[in-house]
Coordinates of C-alpha atoms and ligand atoms in Angstrom, one line a residue:
M17 CA -9.9 16.4 -28.6
T18 CA -8.4 14.1 -31.2
E19 CA -7.5 15.4 -34.7
L20 CA -6.4 13.7 -37.8
L21 CA -5.6 15.0 -41.3
V22 CA -5.7 12.7 -44.4
K23 CA -3.6 14.4 -47.1
N24 CA -3.5 13.8 -50.8
A25 CA -6.5 11.5 -50.9
C26 CA -8.1 10.6 -54.3
V27 CA -11.7 10.9 -53.2
I28 CA -14.7 9.4 -54.8
D29 CA -17.8 10.5 -52.8
P30 CA -20.9 10.0 -55.0
I31 CA -23.3 11.5 -52.6
R32 CA -21.4 14.8 -52.8
G33 CA -20.7 14.5 -56.5
I34 CA -17.0 14.1 -56.1
N35 CA -15.3 11.8 -58.6
G36 CA -11.5 11.4 -58.2
E37 CA -10.6 14.7 -56.8
I38 CA -7.2 15.0 -54.9
M39 CA -8.1 16.5 -51.6
D40 CA -7.4 16.6 -47.8
I41 CA -9.9 15.4 -45.2
A42 CA -9.8 16.9 -41.8
I43 CA -11.2 15.0 -38.8
R44 CA -11.9 16.1 -35.3
D45 CA -13.4 13.9 -32.6
G46 CA -14.7 11.3 -35.0
R47 CA -16.3 13.7 -37.5
I48 CA -15.2 15.4 -40.7
V49 CA -14.6 19.1 -40.2
E50 CA -13.4 22.0 -42.4
S51 CA -9.9 22.1 -40.9
V52 CA -7.7 21.0 -38.0
S53 CA -4.8 22.5 -36.1
D54 CA -1.2 22.1 -37.0
R55 CA -0.8 19.7 -34.1
S56 CA -3.1 17.0 -35.6
E57 CA -1.9 13.6 -36.6
M58 CA -1.3 13.2 -40.3
I59 CA -1.7 10.4 -42.9
D60 CA -0.4 10.8 -46.4
A61 CA -2.8 8.9 -48.7
Q62 CA -0.4 9.3 -51.6
R63 CA -3.2 9.9 -54.1
C64 CA -4.7 6.4 -53.4
L65 CA -8.3 5.6 -53.8
T66 CA -10.2 7.0 -50.8
L67 CA -13.9 6.2 -50.2
P68 CA -16.4 6.5 -47.4
G69 CA -16.4 3.4 -45.2
G70 CA -18.0 0.4 -46.9
I71 CA -21.6 -0.4 -45.9
D72 CA -23.0 -3.9 -46.3
S73 CA -26.8 -3.5 -46.6
H74 CA -27.5 -7.2 -46.3
T75 CA -25.3 -9.7 -44.5
H76 CA -25.8 -12.4 -41.9
D77 CA -23.0 -12.2 -39.3
C78 CA -24.8 -12.0 -36.0
G79 CA -27.6 -13.8 -34.2
T80 CA -28.9 -17.2 -33.4
K81 CA -28.9 -18.7 -36.9
V82 CA -25.4 -17.5 -37.6
N83 CA -24.3 -19.1 -34.4
F84 CA -26.1 -22.3 -35.2
G85 CA -24.2 -22.3 -38.5
R86 CA -21.0 -22.2 -36.4
Y87 CA -22.2 -25.2 -34.3
M88 CA -23.0 -27.1 -37.5
S89 CA -19.6 -26.6 -39.1
P90 CA -16.8 -27.6 -36.7
E91 CA -14.6 -28.2 -39.7
D92 CA -14.9 -24.5 -40.6
M93 CA -13.6 -23.5 -37.2
R94 CA -10.2 -25.0 -38.3
A95 CA -10.0 -22.5 -41.2
G96 CA -9.1 -18.8 -40.9
R97 CA -7.4 -19.0 -37.5
T98 CA -5.5 -16.0 -36.3
Q99 CA -3.6 -15.7 -33.0
R100 CA -4.4 -13.3 -30.2
H101 CA -2.0 -10.3 -30.4
G102 CA -2.2 -7.1 -28.6
R103 CA -5.8 -6.3 -27.8
M104 CA -7.0 -8.4 -30.6
H105 CA -9.0 -11.6 -30.1
V106 CA -8.2 -14.9 -31.7
T107 CA -10.4 -15.6 -34.7
S108 CA -11.4 -18.7 -36.6
G109 CA -13.8 -19.8 -39.3
Y110 CA -13.9 -19.0 -43.0
Y111 CA -17.6 -18.9 -44.1
V112 CA -19.1 -18.6 -40.6
P113 CA -16.2 -17.0 -38.6
T114 CA -16.4 -15.9 -35.0
T115 CA -17.8 -12.4 -34.5
F116 CA -14.4 -10.9 -34.1
G117 CA -13.3 -12.8 -37.3
N118 CA -16.2 -11.1 -39.2
S119 CA -15.4 -7.7 -37.7
Y120 CA -11.7 -7.8 -38.4
R121 CA -12.0 -9.1 -41.9
Y122 CA -14.7 -6.5 -42.8
S123 CA -12.5 -3.8 -41.3
A124 CA -9.5 -4.9 -43.3
M125 CA -11.6 -4.6 -46.5
G126 CA -12.7 -1.1 -45.4
Y127 CA -16.2 -1.9 -44.2
T128 CA -17.5 0.2 -41.3
T129 CA -21.3 -0.4 -41.2
L130 CA -23.3 -3.6 -41.5
L131 CA -27.0 -4.4 -41.6
E132 CA -27.7 -7.8 -40.2
G133 CA -30.2 -9.2 -42.7
A134 CA -32.6 -11.0 -40.4
M135 CA -33.2 -10.7 -36.7
A136 CA -36.1 -12.6 -35.1
P137 CA -37.6 -10.3 -32.5
L138 CA -37.8 -13.0 -29.9
E139 CA -34.1 -13.7 -30.3
A140 CA -32.9 -10.1 -30.3
R141 CA -30.9 -10.3 -27.2
H142 CA -28.4 -12.8 -28.7
T143 CA -28.2 -10.6 -31.9
H144 CA -27.3 -7.5 -29.8
E145 CA -24.8 -9.5 -27.8
E146 CA -23.0 -10.4 -31.0
F147 CA -23.3 -6.8 -32.3
T148 CA -21.3 -5.7 -29.3
A149 CA -18.7 -8.4 -30.2
T150 CA -18.4 -7.0 -33.8
P151 CA -16.5 -4.0 -32.6
H152 CA -15.3 -2.3 -35.8
Q153 CA -18.7 -1.9 -37.5
D154 CA -21.8 0.1 -36.6
M155 CA -24.7 -2.3 -36.7
L156 CA -28.4 -2.2 -37.7
A157 CA -30.9 -5.0 -37.4
N158 CA -33.4 -5.9 -40.1
T159 CA -36.3 -7.2 -37.9
L160 CA -38.4 -10.1 -39.1
F161 CA -42.2 -9.6 -39.5
D162 CA -43.0 -12.1 -42.2
G163 CA -45.0 -14.5 -40.1
N164 CA -45.9 -12.3 -37.2
W165 CA -49.3 -13.4 -35.9
A166 CA -50.4 -9.9 -34.7
V167 CA -49.3 -8.3 -37.9
M168 CA -51.2 -10.9 -40.0
D169 CA -54.3 -10.3 -37.9
A170 CA -54.0 -6.5 -38.7
V171 CA -53.4 -7.3 -42.4
R172 CA -56.6 -9.4 -42.5
E173 CA -58.5 -6.6 -40.8
K174 CA -57.1 -4.2 -43.4
D175 CA -55.9 -2.0 -40.5
I176 CA -52.7 -0.4 -41.7
Q177 CA -52.5 1.9 -38.7
K178 CA -52.6 -1.1 -36.4
A179 CA -50.0 -3.0 -38.4
A180 CA -47.8 0.1 -38.1
A181 CA -48.4 0.4 -34.4
I182 CA -47.4 -3.3 -33.9
V183 CA -44.2 -2.8 -35.9
G184 CA -43.4 0.4 -34.1
W185 CA -43.8 -1.1 -30.7
T186 CA -41.8 -4.2 -31.6
L187 CA -38.9 -2.3 -33.1
N188 CA -38.7 -0.2 -30.0
A189 CA -38.9 -3.3 -27.8
V190 CA -36.2 -5.3 -29.6
K191 CA -34.1 -2.3 -30.7
G192 CA -34.6 -3.2 -34.4
Y193 CA -34.0 -0.8 -37.3
S194 CA -36.2 -1.9 -40.2
I195 CA -38.9 -4.3 -41.4
K196 CA -37.7 -7.5 -43.0
L197 CA -40.1 -9.8 -44.7
T198 CA -38.7 -13.2 -45.6
N199 CA -40.9 -15.4 -47.8
P200 CA -43.9 -13.5 -46.2
G201 CA -46.5 -15.9 -45.1
G202 CA -44.6 -18.9 -46.5
T203 CA -42.7 -19.9 -43.4
E204 CA -45.8 -19.6 -41.3
A205 CA -47.7 -21.8 -43.8
W206 CA -44.9 -24.4 -43.7
G207 CA -45.2 -24.4 -39.9
W208 CA -48.7 -25.8 -40.5
G209 CA -47.3 -28.4 -43.0
E210 CA -48.4 -26.4 -46.0
D211 CA -46.6 -24.5 -48.8
L212 CA -47.3 -21.3 -50.7
T213 CA -46.3 -21.2 -54.3
S214 CA -47.7 -17.8 -55.3
I215 CA -48.2 -14.4 -53.6
H216 CA -51.9 -14.7 -54.0
E217 CA -52.4 -18.0 -52.0
M218 CA -53.9 -17.8 -48.5
V219 CA -51.7 -18.4 -45.4
P220 CA -53.6 -21.1 -43.5
H221 CA -55.5 -19.9 -40.3
F222 CA -54.8 -16.3 -41.1
E223 CA -56.7 -15.8 -44.4
V224 CA -54.1 -13.4 -45.7
T225 CA -51.9 -13.6 -48.8
P226 CA -48.2 -12.7 -49.2
S227 CA -49.3 -9.9 -51.5
E228 CA -51.5 -8.4 -48.8
I229 CA -48.8 -8.7 -46.2
I230 CA -46.3 -7.0 -48.5
S231 CA -48.7 -4.2 -49.6
T232 CA -49.8 -3.5 -46.0
M233 CA -46.3 -3.5 -44.6
I234 CA -45.0 -1.1 -47.3
R235 CA -47.7 1.3 -46.3
A236 CA -47.2 0.8 -42.5
N237 CA -43.5 1.4 -43.1
E238 CA -44.2 4.8 -44.6
L239 CA -46.7 5.6 -41.9
L240 CA -44.0 5.0 -39.3
R241 CA -41.6 7.2 -41.4
L242 CA -38.9 4.6 -40.9
P243 CA -35.5 5.5 -42.3
H244 CA -35.2 2.3 -44.4
S245 CA -38.0 0.9 -46.7
V246 CA -39.5 -2.6 -46.3
H247 CA -36.6 -5.1 -47.0
L248 CA -38.0 -8.1 -48.8
H249 CA -36.8 -11.6 -49.5
C250 CA -39.4 -12.5 -52.1
N251 CA -41.5 -15.7 -52.1
N252 CA -40.3 -18.8 -53.9
L253 CA -36.6 -18.3 -53.4
G254 CA -34.4 -20.7 -55.4
K255 CA -37.1 -22.3 -57.5
P256 CA -36.9 -22.6 -61.3
G257 CA -39.5 -20.3 -62.8
N258 CA -39.7 -18.0 -59.7
Y259 CA -39.0 -14.9 -61.7
Q260 CA -42.7 -14.5 -62.4
T261 CA -43.3 -14.3 -58.6
T262 CA -40.6 -11.7 -58.4
L263 CA -42.1 -9.6 -61.2
D264 CA -45.6 -9.9 -59.7
T265 CA -44.1 -8.7 -56.4
L266 CA -42.3 -5.7 -58.0
D267 CA -45.5 -4.7 -59.7
L268 CA -47.2 -4.3 -56.3
V269 CA -44.9 -1.5 -55.2
P270 CA -46.2 2.1 -55.3
D271 CA -43.8 5.0 -55.4
L272 CA -44.4 6.5 -51.9
N273 CA -41.2 8.2 -50.8
P274 CA -39.3 10.9 -52.7
D275 CA -36.1 10.4 -50.7
R276 CA -35.5 6.7 -51.1
Q277 CA -36.9 3.5 -52.6
T278 CA -40.3 2.1 -51.3
L279 CA -39.0 -1.5 -51.5
Y280 CA -35.6 -3.0 -51.1
A281 CA -35.6 -6.5 -52.8
T282 CA -32.7 -8.5 -51.5
H283 CA -30.5 -11.2 -53.1
V284 CA -32.5 -11.0 -56.3
Q285 CA -30.1 -13.5 -58.0
F286 CA -32.0 -16.2 -56.1
H287 CA -35.3 -14.9 -57.5
A288 CA -34.5 -14.5 -61.2
Y289 CA -34.8 -18.1 -62.5
G290 CA -36.7 -19.1 -65.6
G291 CA -37.5 -22.7 -66.7
G292 CA -39.7 -25.2 -64.9
T293 CA -37.2 -27.7 -63.5
W294 CA -33.5 -27.8 -62.5
R295 CA -32.8 -29.4 -65.9
N296 CA -34.0 -26.4 -67.9
I297 CA -33.4 -23.5 -65.5
C298 CA -32.3 -20.3 -67.2
S299 CA -31.6 -16.7 -66.5
K300 CA -34.4 -14.2 -66.4
A301 CA -32.2 -11.3 -65.3
E302 CA -33.2 -9.3 -68.4
E303 CA -36.9 -9.5 -67.4
I304 CA -36.2 -8.6 -63.8
T305 CA -33.9 -5.6 -64.7
R306 CA -36.3 -4.3 -67.3
S307 CA -38.9 -4.1 -64.5
V308 CA -36.4 -2.5 -62.0
N309 CA -35.1 0.0 -64.7
G310 CA -38.6 1.3 -65.0
K311 CA -39.3 1.5 -61.3
P312 CA -37.3 4.1 -59.3
Q313 CA -39.1 3.0 -56.2
I314 CA -37.2 -0.3 -56.2
V315 CA -33.6 -1.0 -55.0
M316 CA -32.3 -4.5 -55.1
D317 CA -29.0 -6.2 -54.2
M318 CA -27.3 -8.8 -56.2
G319 CA -27.1 -12.0 -54.1
Q320 CA -24.0 -12.9 -56.1
I321 CA -22.8 -16.5 -55.6
M322 CA -19.1 -17.4 -55.9
F323 CA -17.7 -20.9 -56.3
G324 CA -16.6 -22.8 -53.2
R325 CA -18.0 -24.1 -50.0
T326 CA -20.2 -21.9 -47.8
M327 CA -23.2 -22.1 -45.4
T328 CA -26.7 -21.1 -46.3
M329 CA -28.9 -19.6 -43.6
T330 CA -32.2 -17.9 -43.8
A331 CA -35.6 -17.3 -42.1
D332 CA -37.0 -19.1 -45.2
G333 CA -37.3 -22.5 -43.4
P334 CA -39.2 -24.3 -46.2
M335 CA -36.6 -23.2 -48.8
E336 CA -33.9 -24.7 -46.7
F337 CA -35.9 -27.9 -46.3
N338 CA -36.1 -28.1 -50.1
L339 CA -32.4 -27.6 -50.4
H340 CA -31.8 -30.4 -47.9
C341 CA -33.9 -32.7 -50.0
L342 CA -31.8 -31.8 -53.0
H343 CA -28.4 -32.1 -51.4
H344 CA -29.1 -34.7 -48.6
N345 CA -26.7 -32.7 -46.5
K346 CA -26.9 -32.0 -42.8
W347 CA -29.7 -29.5 -42.1
S348 CA -31.2 -27.7 -39.2
N349 CA -34.5 -26.0 -38.8
H350 CA -36.0 -23.7 -36.2
D351 CA -39.4 -22.3 -35.5
V352 CA -39.6 -18.9 -33.7
E353 CA -43.0 -19.1 -32.0
L354 CA -45.4 -16.4 -33.4
E355 CA -42.9 -14.7 -35.6
T356 CA -40.9 -16.6 -38.2
G357 CA -38.6 -19.6 -38.6
S358 CA -35.2 -20.5 -40.0
G359 CA -33.1 -23.1 -41.7
I360 CA -29.4 -23.7 -42.2
I361 CA -27.6 -26.0 -44.6
P362 CA -24.0 -26.1 -45.9
V363 CA -23.5 -26.0 -49.7
T364 CA -20.7 -26.1 -52.2
Y365 CA -21.2 -24.1 -55.4
S366 CA -19.3 -25.9 -58.2
K367 CA -18.3 -25.0 -61.7
K368 CA -19.2 -28.6 -62.7
S369 CA -22.9 -27.8 -61.9
A370 CA -24.8 -26.1 -64.7
V371 CA -27.3 -24.7 -62.1
N372 CA -24.5 -23.2 -60.0
C373 CA -22.8 -21.6 -63.1
I374 CA -26.1 -20.1 -64.2
M375 CA -26.7 -18.7 -60.7
W376 CA -23.2 -17.1 -60.8
A377 CA -23.9 -15.6 -64.2
I378 CA -27.3 -14.2 -63.1
G379 CA -25.9 -12.2 -60.2
L380 CA -23.5 -10.4 -62.5
E381 CA -26.1 -10.0 -65.2
L382 CA -28.4 -8.2 -62.7
A383 CA -25.7 -5.7 -61.8
L384 CA -24.6 -5.1 -65.4
L385 CA -28.2 -4.8 -66.8
T386 CA -29.4 -2.4 -64.2
K387 CA -28.9 1.0 -65.6
S388 CA -28.4 2.9 -62.3
P389 CA -25.8 1.5 -59.9
W390 CA -27.9 3.1 -57.1
Q391 CA -30.6 0.4 -57.9
C392 CA -28.4 -2.7 -57.7
L393 CA -26.1 -3.0 -54.7
L394 CA -23.2 -5.3 -54.3
E395 CA -23.4 -8.2 -51.8
T396 CA -23.4 -12.0 -51.7
D397 CA -26.1 -12.4 -49.0
N398 CA -23.1 -13.3 -46.9
P399 CA -22.5 -16.2 -46.3
N400 CA -25.4 -17.6 -48.5
G401 CA -24.0 -16.8 -51.9
A402 CA -20.4 -16.6 -50.7
P403 CA -18.5 -15.3 -47.7
F404 CA -18.1 -11.5 -47.9
V405 CA -14.3 -11.8 -48.3
K406 CA -15.2 -12.5 -52.0
Y407 CA -16.5 -9.0 -52.6
P408 CA -13.2 -7.9 -54.2
E409 CA -13.5 -10.6 -56.8
V410 CA -17.1 -9.5 -57.5
I411 CA -15.8 -6.0 -58.0
G412 CA -13.1 -7.3 -60.3
L413 CA -15.7 -9.2 -62.4
L414 CA -18.0 -6.1 -62.7
M415 CA -15.1 -3.9 -63.8
S416 CA -13.5 -6.3 -66.3
K417 CA -15.0 -8.0 -69.3
R418 CA -11.7 -9.9 -69.8
Y419 CA -11.9 -11.3 -66.3
R420 CA -15.5 -12.4 -66.9
D421 CA -14.6 -14.0 -70.2
E422 CA -11.7 -15.9 -68.6
E423 CA -14.0 -17.2 -65.9
C424 CA -16.8 -18.1 -68.4
A425 CA -14.4 -20.3 -70.3
T426 CA -14.1 -22.5 -67.2
L427 CA -17.8 -22.9 -66.6
H428 CA -20.2 -25.7 -67.4
P429 CA -20.9 -25.6 -71.2
D430 CA -24.7 -25.1 -70.7
T431 CA -24.1 -21.6 -69.1
E432 CA -23.6 -19.7 -72.3
G433 CA -26.9 -20.7 -73.9
R434 CA -29.0 -20.1 -70.8
T435 CA -27.6 -16.7 -69.7
S436 CA -26.7 -13.5 -71.6
L437 CA -23.5 -12.8 -69.5
C438 CA -21.0 -13.5 -72.2
A439 CA -22.6 -10.9 -74.5
L440 CA -22.5 -8.1 -72.0
E441 CA -19.8 -5.6 -72.7
R442 CA -20.4 -3.2 -69.8
E443 CA -17.5 -2.5 -67.4
M444 CA -18.2 -0.7 -64.2
D445 CA -16.0 2.2 -63.2
W446 CA -14.6 3.3 -59.8
H447 CA -17.6 5.6 -59.3
D448 CA -20.1 2.8 -60.0
I449 CA -18.3 0.6 -57.4
A450 CA -18.3 3.4 -54.8
V451 CA -22.1 3.7 -55.3
M452 CA -22.7 -0.1 -55.2
T453 CA -20.6 -0.6 -52.0
R454 CA -21.3 2.5 -49.8
A455 CA -23.2 5.5 -51.3
G456 CA -26.1 3.4 -52.6
Q457 CA -26.3 1.5 -49.3
A458 CA -26.4 4.7 -47.2
K459 CA -29.2 6.1 -49.3
A460 CA -31.2 2.9 -49.4
L461 CA -30.8 2.4 -45.6
G462 CA -31.7 6.0 -44.9
I463 CA -28.5 6.7 -43.0
I464 CA -27.0 9.6 -45.0
N465 CA -28.2 12.1 -42.4
Q466 CA -26.6 9.9 -39.7
G467 CA -23.3 10.8 -41.3
K468 CA -22.9 7.6 -43.2
G469 CA -21.9 6.9 -46.8
H470 CA -20.2 10.2 -47.6
L471 CA -17.3 12.5 -46.5
G472 CA -19.1 15.8 -46.2
I473 CA -18.6 18.2 -43.3
G474 CA -20.3 16.7 -40.2
A475 CA -20.2 13.2 -41.5
E476 CA -18.9 10.4 -39.3
A477 CA -15.2 9.9 -40.2
D478 CA -15.5 6.3 -41.6
I479 CA -13.0 6.2 -44.4
A480 CA -11.3 3.5 -46.4
I481 CA -8.0 4.2 -48.2
Y482 CA -7.2 1.4 -50.7
P483 CA -3.7 0.8 -52.2
I484 CA -5.0 1.6 -55.7
R485 CA -4.0 4.5 -57.9
T486 CA -6.9 5.0 -60.2
D487 CA -4.8 7.2 -62.5
S488 CA -2.5 4.3 -63.3
V489 CA -4.5 1.1 -62.9
D490 CA -6.7 0.0 -65.8
P491 CA -9.4 -2.2 -64.2
A492 CA -10.4 -3.7 -67.5
R493 CA -7.0 -5.2 -68.0
E494 CA -5.4 -5.2 -64.6
Y495 CA -8.3 -6.7 -62.7
R496 CA -6.0 -8.7 -60.5
K497 CA -4.7 -5.4 -59.1
V498 CA -8.3 -4.4 -58.5
V499 CA -9.1 -7.6 -56.6
E500 CA -5.9 -7.4 -54.5
G501 CA -6.4 -3.7 -53.8
F502 CA -9.9 -4.1 -52.4
Q503 CA -8.9 -7.0 -50.2
K504 CA -6.8 -4.9 -47.8
T505 CA -7.0 -1.2 -47.2
R506 CA -3.9 0.8 -46.5
Y507 CA -5.9 2.4 -43.7
T508 CA -9.4 1.9 -42.4
I509 CA -10.6 4.8 -40.3
K510 CA -13.6 4.3 -38.0
R511 CA -15.0 7.4 -36.4
G512 CA -11.7 9.2 -36.8
R513 CA -9.4 6.5 -35.5
V514 CA -7.2 4.3 -37.7
V515 CA -8.5 0.8 -36.7
S516 CA -6.8 -1.2 -39.5
R517 CA -3.6 -0.7 -41.4
E518 CA -2.5 -3.0 -44.3
G519 CA -5.1 -5.6 -43.2
E520 CA -3.8 -5.6 -39.6
I521 CA -6.2 -4.5 -36.8
I522 CA -4.4 -2.1 -34.6
V523 CA -6.9 -0.9 -31.9
D524 CA -10.0 -2.0 -30.0
G525 CA -13.2 -1.1 -31.7
A526 CA -16.2 0.8 -30.2
N527 CA -19.1 0.4 -32.5
A528 CA -22.7 1.7 -32.2
T529 CA -26.0 0.1 -32.9
F530 CA -28.6 2.2 -34.7
W531 CA -32.3 1.4 -33.9
A532 CA -35.5 3.1 -34.9
N533 CA -37.9 4.6 -32.5
A534 CA -41.2 5.6 -34.1
K535 CA -43.3 7.8 -31.9
I536 CA -46.7 6.2 -31.8
P537 CA -49.8 8.3 -30.8
E538 CA -51.3 7.3 -27.4
D539 CA -54.6 6.0 -28.9
L540 CA -52.8 3.6 -31.3
R541 CA -50.4 2.0 -28.9
V542 CA -50.7 -1.7 -28.8
D543 CA -48.8 -2.3 -25.5
T544 CA -51.7 -0.9 -23.6
D545 CA -54.3 -2.6 -25.8
P546 CA -56.0 -5.4 -23.6
E547 CA -56.6 -7.6 -26.6
F548 CA -53.0 -7.4 -27.9
I549 CA -51.7 -8.1 -24.3
R550 CA -54.1 -11.1 -23.9
R551 CA -53.1 -12.8 -27.1
F552 CA -49.4 -12.1 -26.3
Q553 CA -49.7 -13.7 -22.9
E554 CA -51.8 -16.6 -24.3
F555 CA -49.5 -17.6 -27.2
Y556 CA -45.9 -16.6 -26.4
T557 CA -43.7 -18.7 -24.1
V558 CA -42.4 -15.4 -22.6
R559 CA -44.2 -12.8 -20.6
M560 CA -44.8 -9.5 -22.4
S561 CA -42.8 -7.7 -19.7
N562 CA -39.8 -9.9 -20.4
Y563 CA -39.9 -9.4 -24.1
P564 CA -38.2 -6.0 -24.5
V565 CA -34.4 -5.9 -24.8
Q566 CA -32.9 -4.0 -21.8
D567 CA -30.7 -1.0 -22.5
L568 CA -27.6 -2.9 -21.1
Y569 CA -27.6 -5.0 -24.3
L570 CA -26.8 -1.9 -26.3
P571 CA -23.9 -0.2 -24.6
R572 CA -23.6 2.2 -27.5
G573 CA -27.2 2.4 -28.8
R574 CA -28.0 5.2 -31.2
R575 CA -31.7 5.9 -31.3
V576 CA -33.2 7.2 -34.6
D577 CA -36.4 9.0 -33.8
T578 CA -39.2 9.2 -36.3
E579 CA -42.4 11.3 -36.2
A580 CA -44.8 8.5 -37.1
F581 CA -48.3 9.1 -38.4
T582 CA -47.6 12.7 -39.3
Ligands
ZN24 ZN1 -30.2 -12.8 -46.4

């Protein structure tokens, strides 16, 4: 039995309605309990800001495309190097670090749970291998279904049950957690040399539209009773004028679940552009947030960009090709058989570029104009908009108008006229930030009852104690203290163990991987359906029996059972 007592913590725990109370937290064997014995270890939090462990509900830090990003940037491997010490591995890389580099830096910032934003089912083994090498965070895999041939056949046949059964079988086979749709239908169309520019165009050879794929998958998701909603990267990412596609997509979404959103729209900054060309691009954050403010069934995340060099990577292969044509930079592209695709290209976001400055402003506008922080979560689509180590700066910008004004004064002069950021007075408070970085994520991902995102009795003891005294720091004025404070926790506690102290990793991690197991009725199972098996054997390069990920790839798998079709 291991016991730990955190004394004098200034706790903000939005899920339990606690906002700045000074309290003690008792921990036994990795979980929060009422009390512990006198012999327990003790930490004095000294009235510092204490939050549930951070949760990133959309990041790219594991899997084939992340690894290919590493191949493509040998120069990045010279950055961020740390030596081996104790049980800790060496790390290197800044915007695409090694797996241990990702894990240690997230941990130093108080993050304890991550959702990998896009796992191709066929490449799940590699993703799970990297999950086990990300030892300080529990992991979940958003699983790509945007161009899945069997799913698109079911969509065309208007067979929601069949679509659900295919998803349920696939998630079980590859140990995925949730449905990800990236440019649904678009990457498949591009595989045939064509492009889709609206959600009502047909995907060649499948005779389905993106809008039909999205609508069917939303309903299939609810039939399966999956903990998370459909997680959508909308069509037309990064194109001037794309906000109309985003609004059309948000209008498709019914309100189907009383406990959480019905659609999670990711990195919406990249989908909120007005104008018709790069010369007249402008912000449509007001239009997007007006829609989201009226739709409790939607949760989005920011997709904030920050200035500097980074690597973009996405299953949206055609978008990356367009970016390559724009930047003429090195580029790689990958087709994942019957499922999806991907593209990777390095970029540098510059204050000299009006487009980049407008993008930067749009991300912040989205957060500041969304009334409820539960509906707009903080992330940078790591590393697409910026490496996650920039989160503290994003927090500082959201909490301080003065910080934003100082930054705005350094931007391209066209920014002010084409965004409304400078006029926005709102300054987020500590509670808003706690929602946008952990409580909101836990609710959106459906992991509150797995003990995540809060510090209630029975919760997993994932805790971040920051060197910030909320009673003496004024975030509006002292934003530098805020940024610094969120960069390194005083203590990061993972399942009851102190894993990181003052930014130093002090023990080996032992993370878990959560995956969803939907119980499919016998008569709906696809893995015993001769037609499904025939098409699988005919078109995939792997045998169906070799497709499922073996248990040994998840040494600490945590199965989340759902009673599908009930
Ligand atoms: Zn992403």
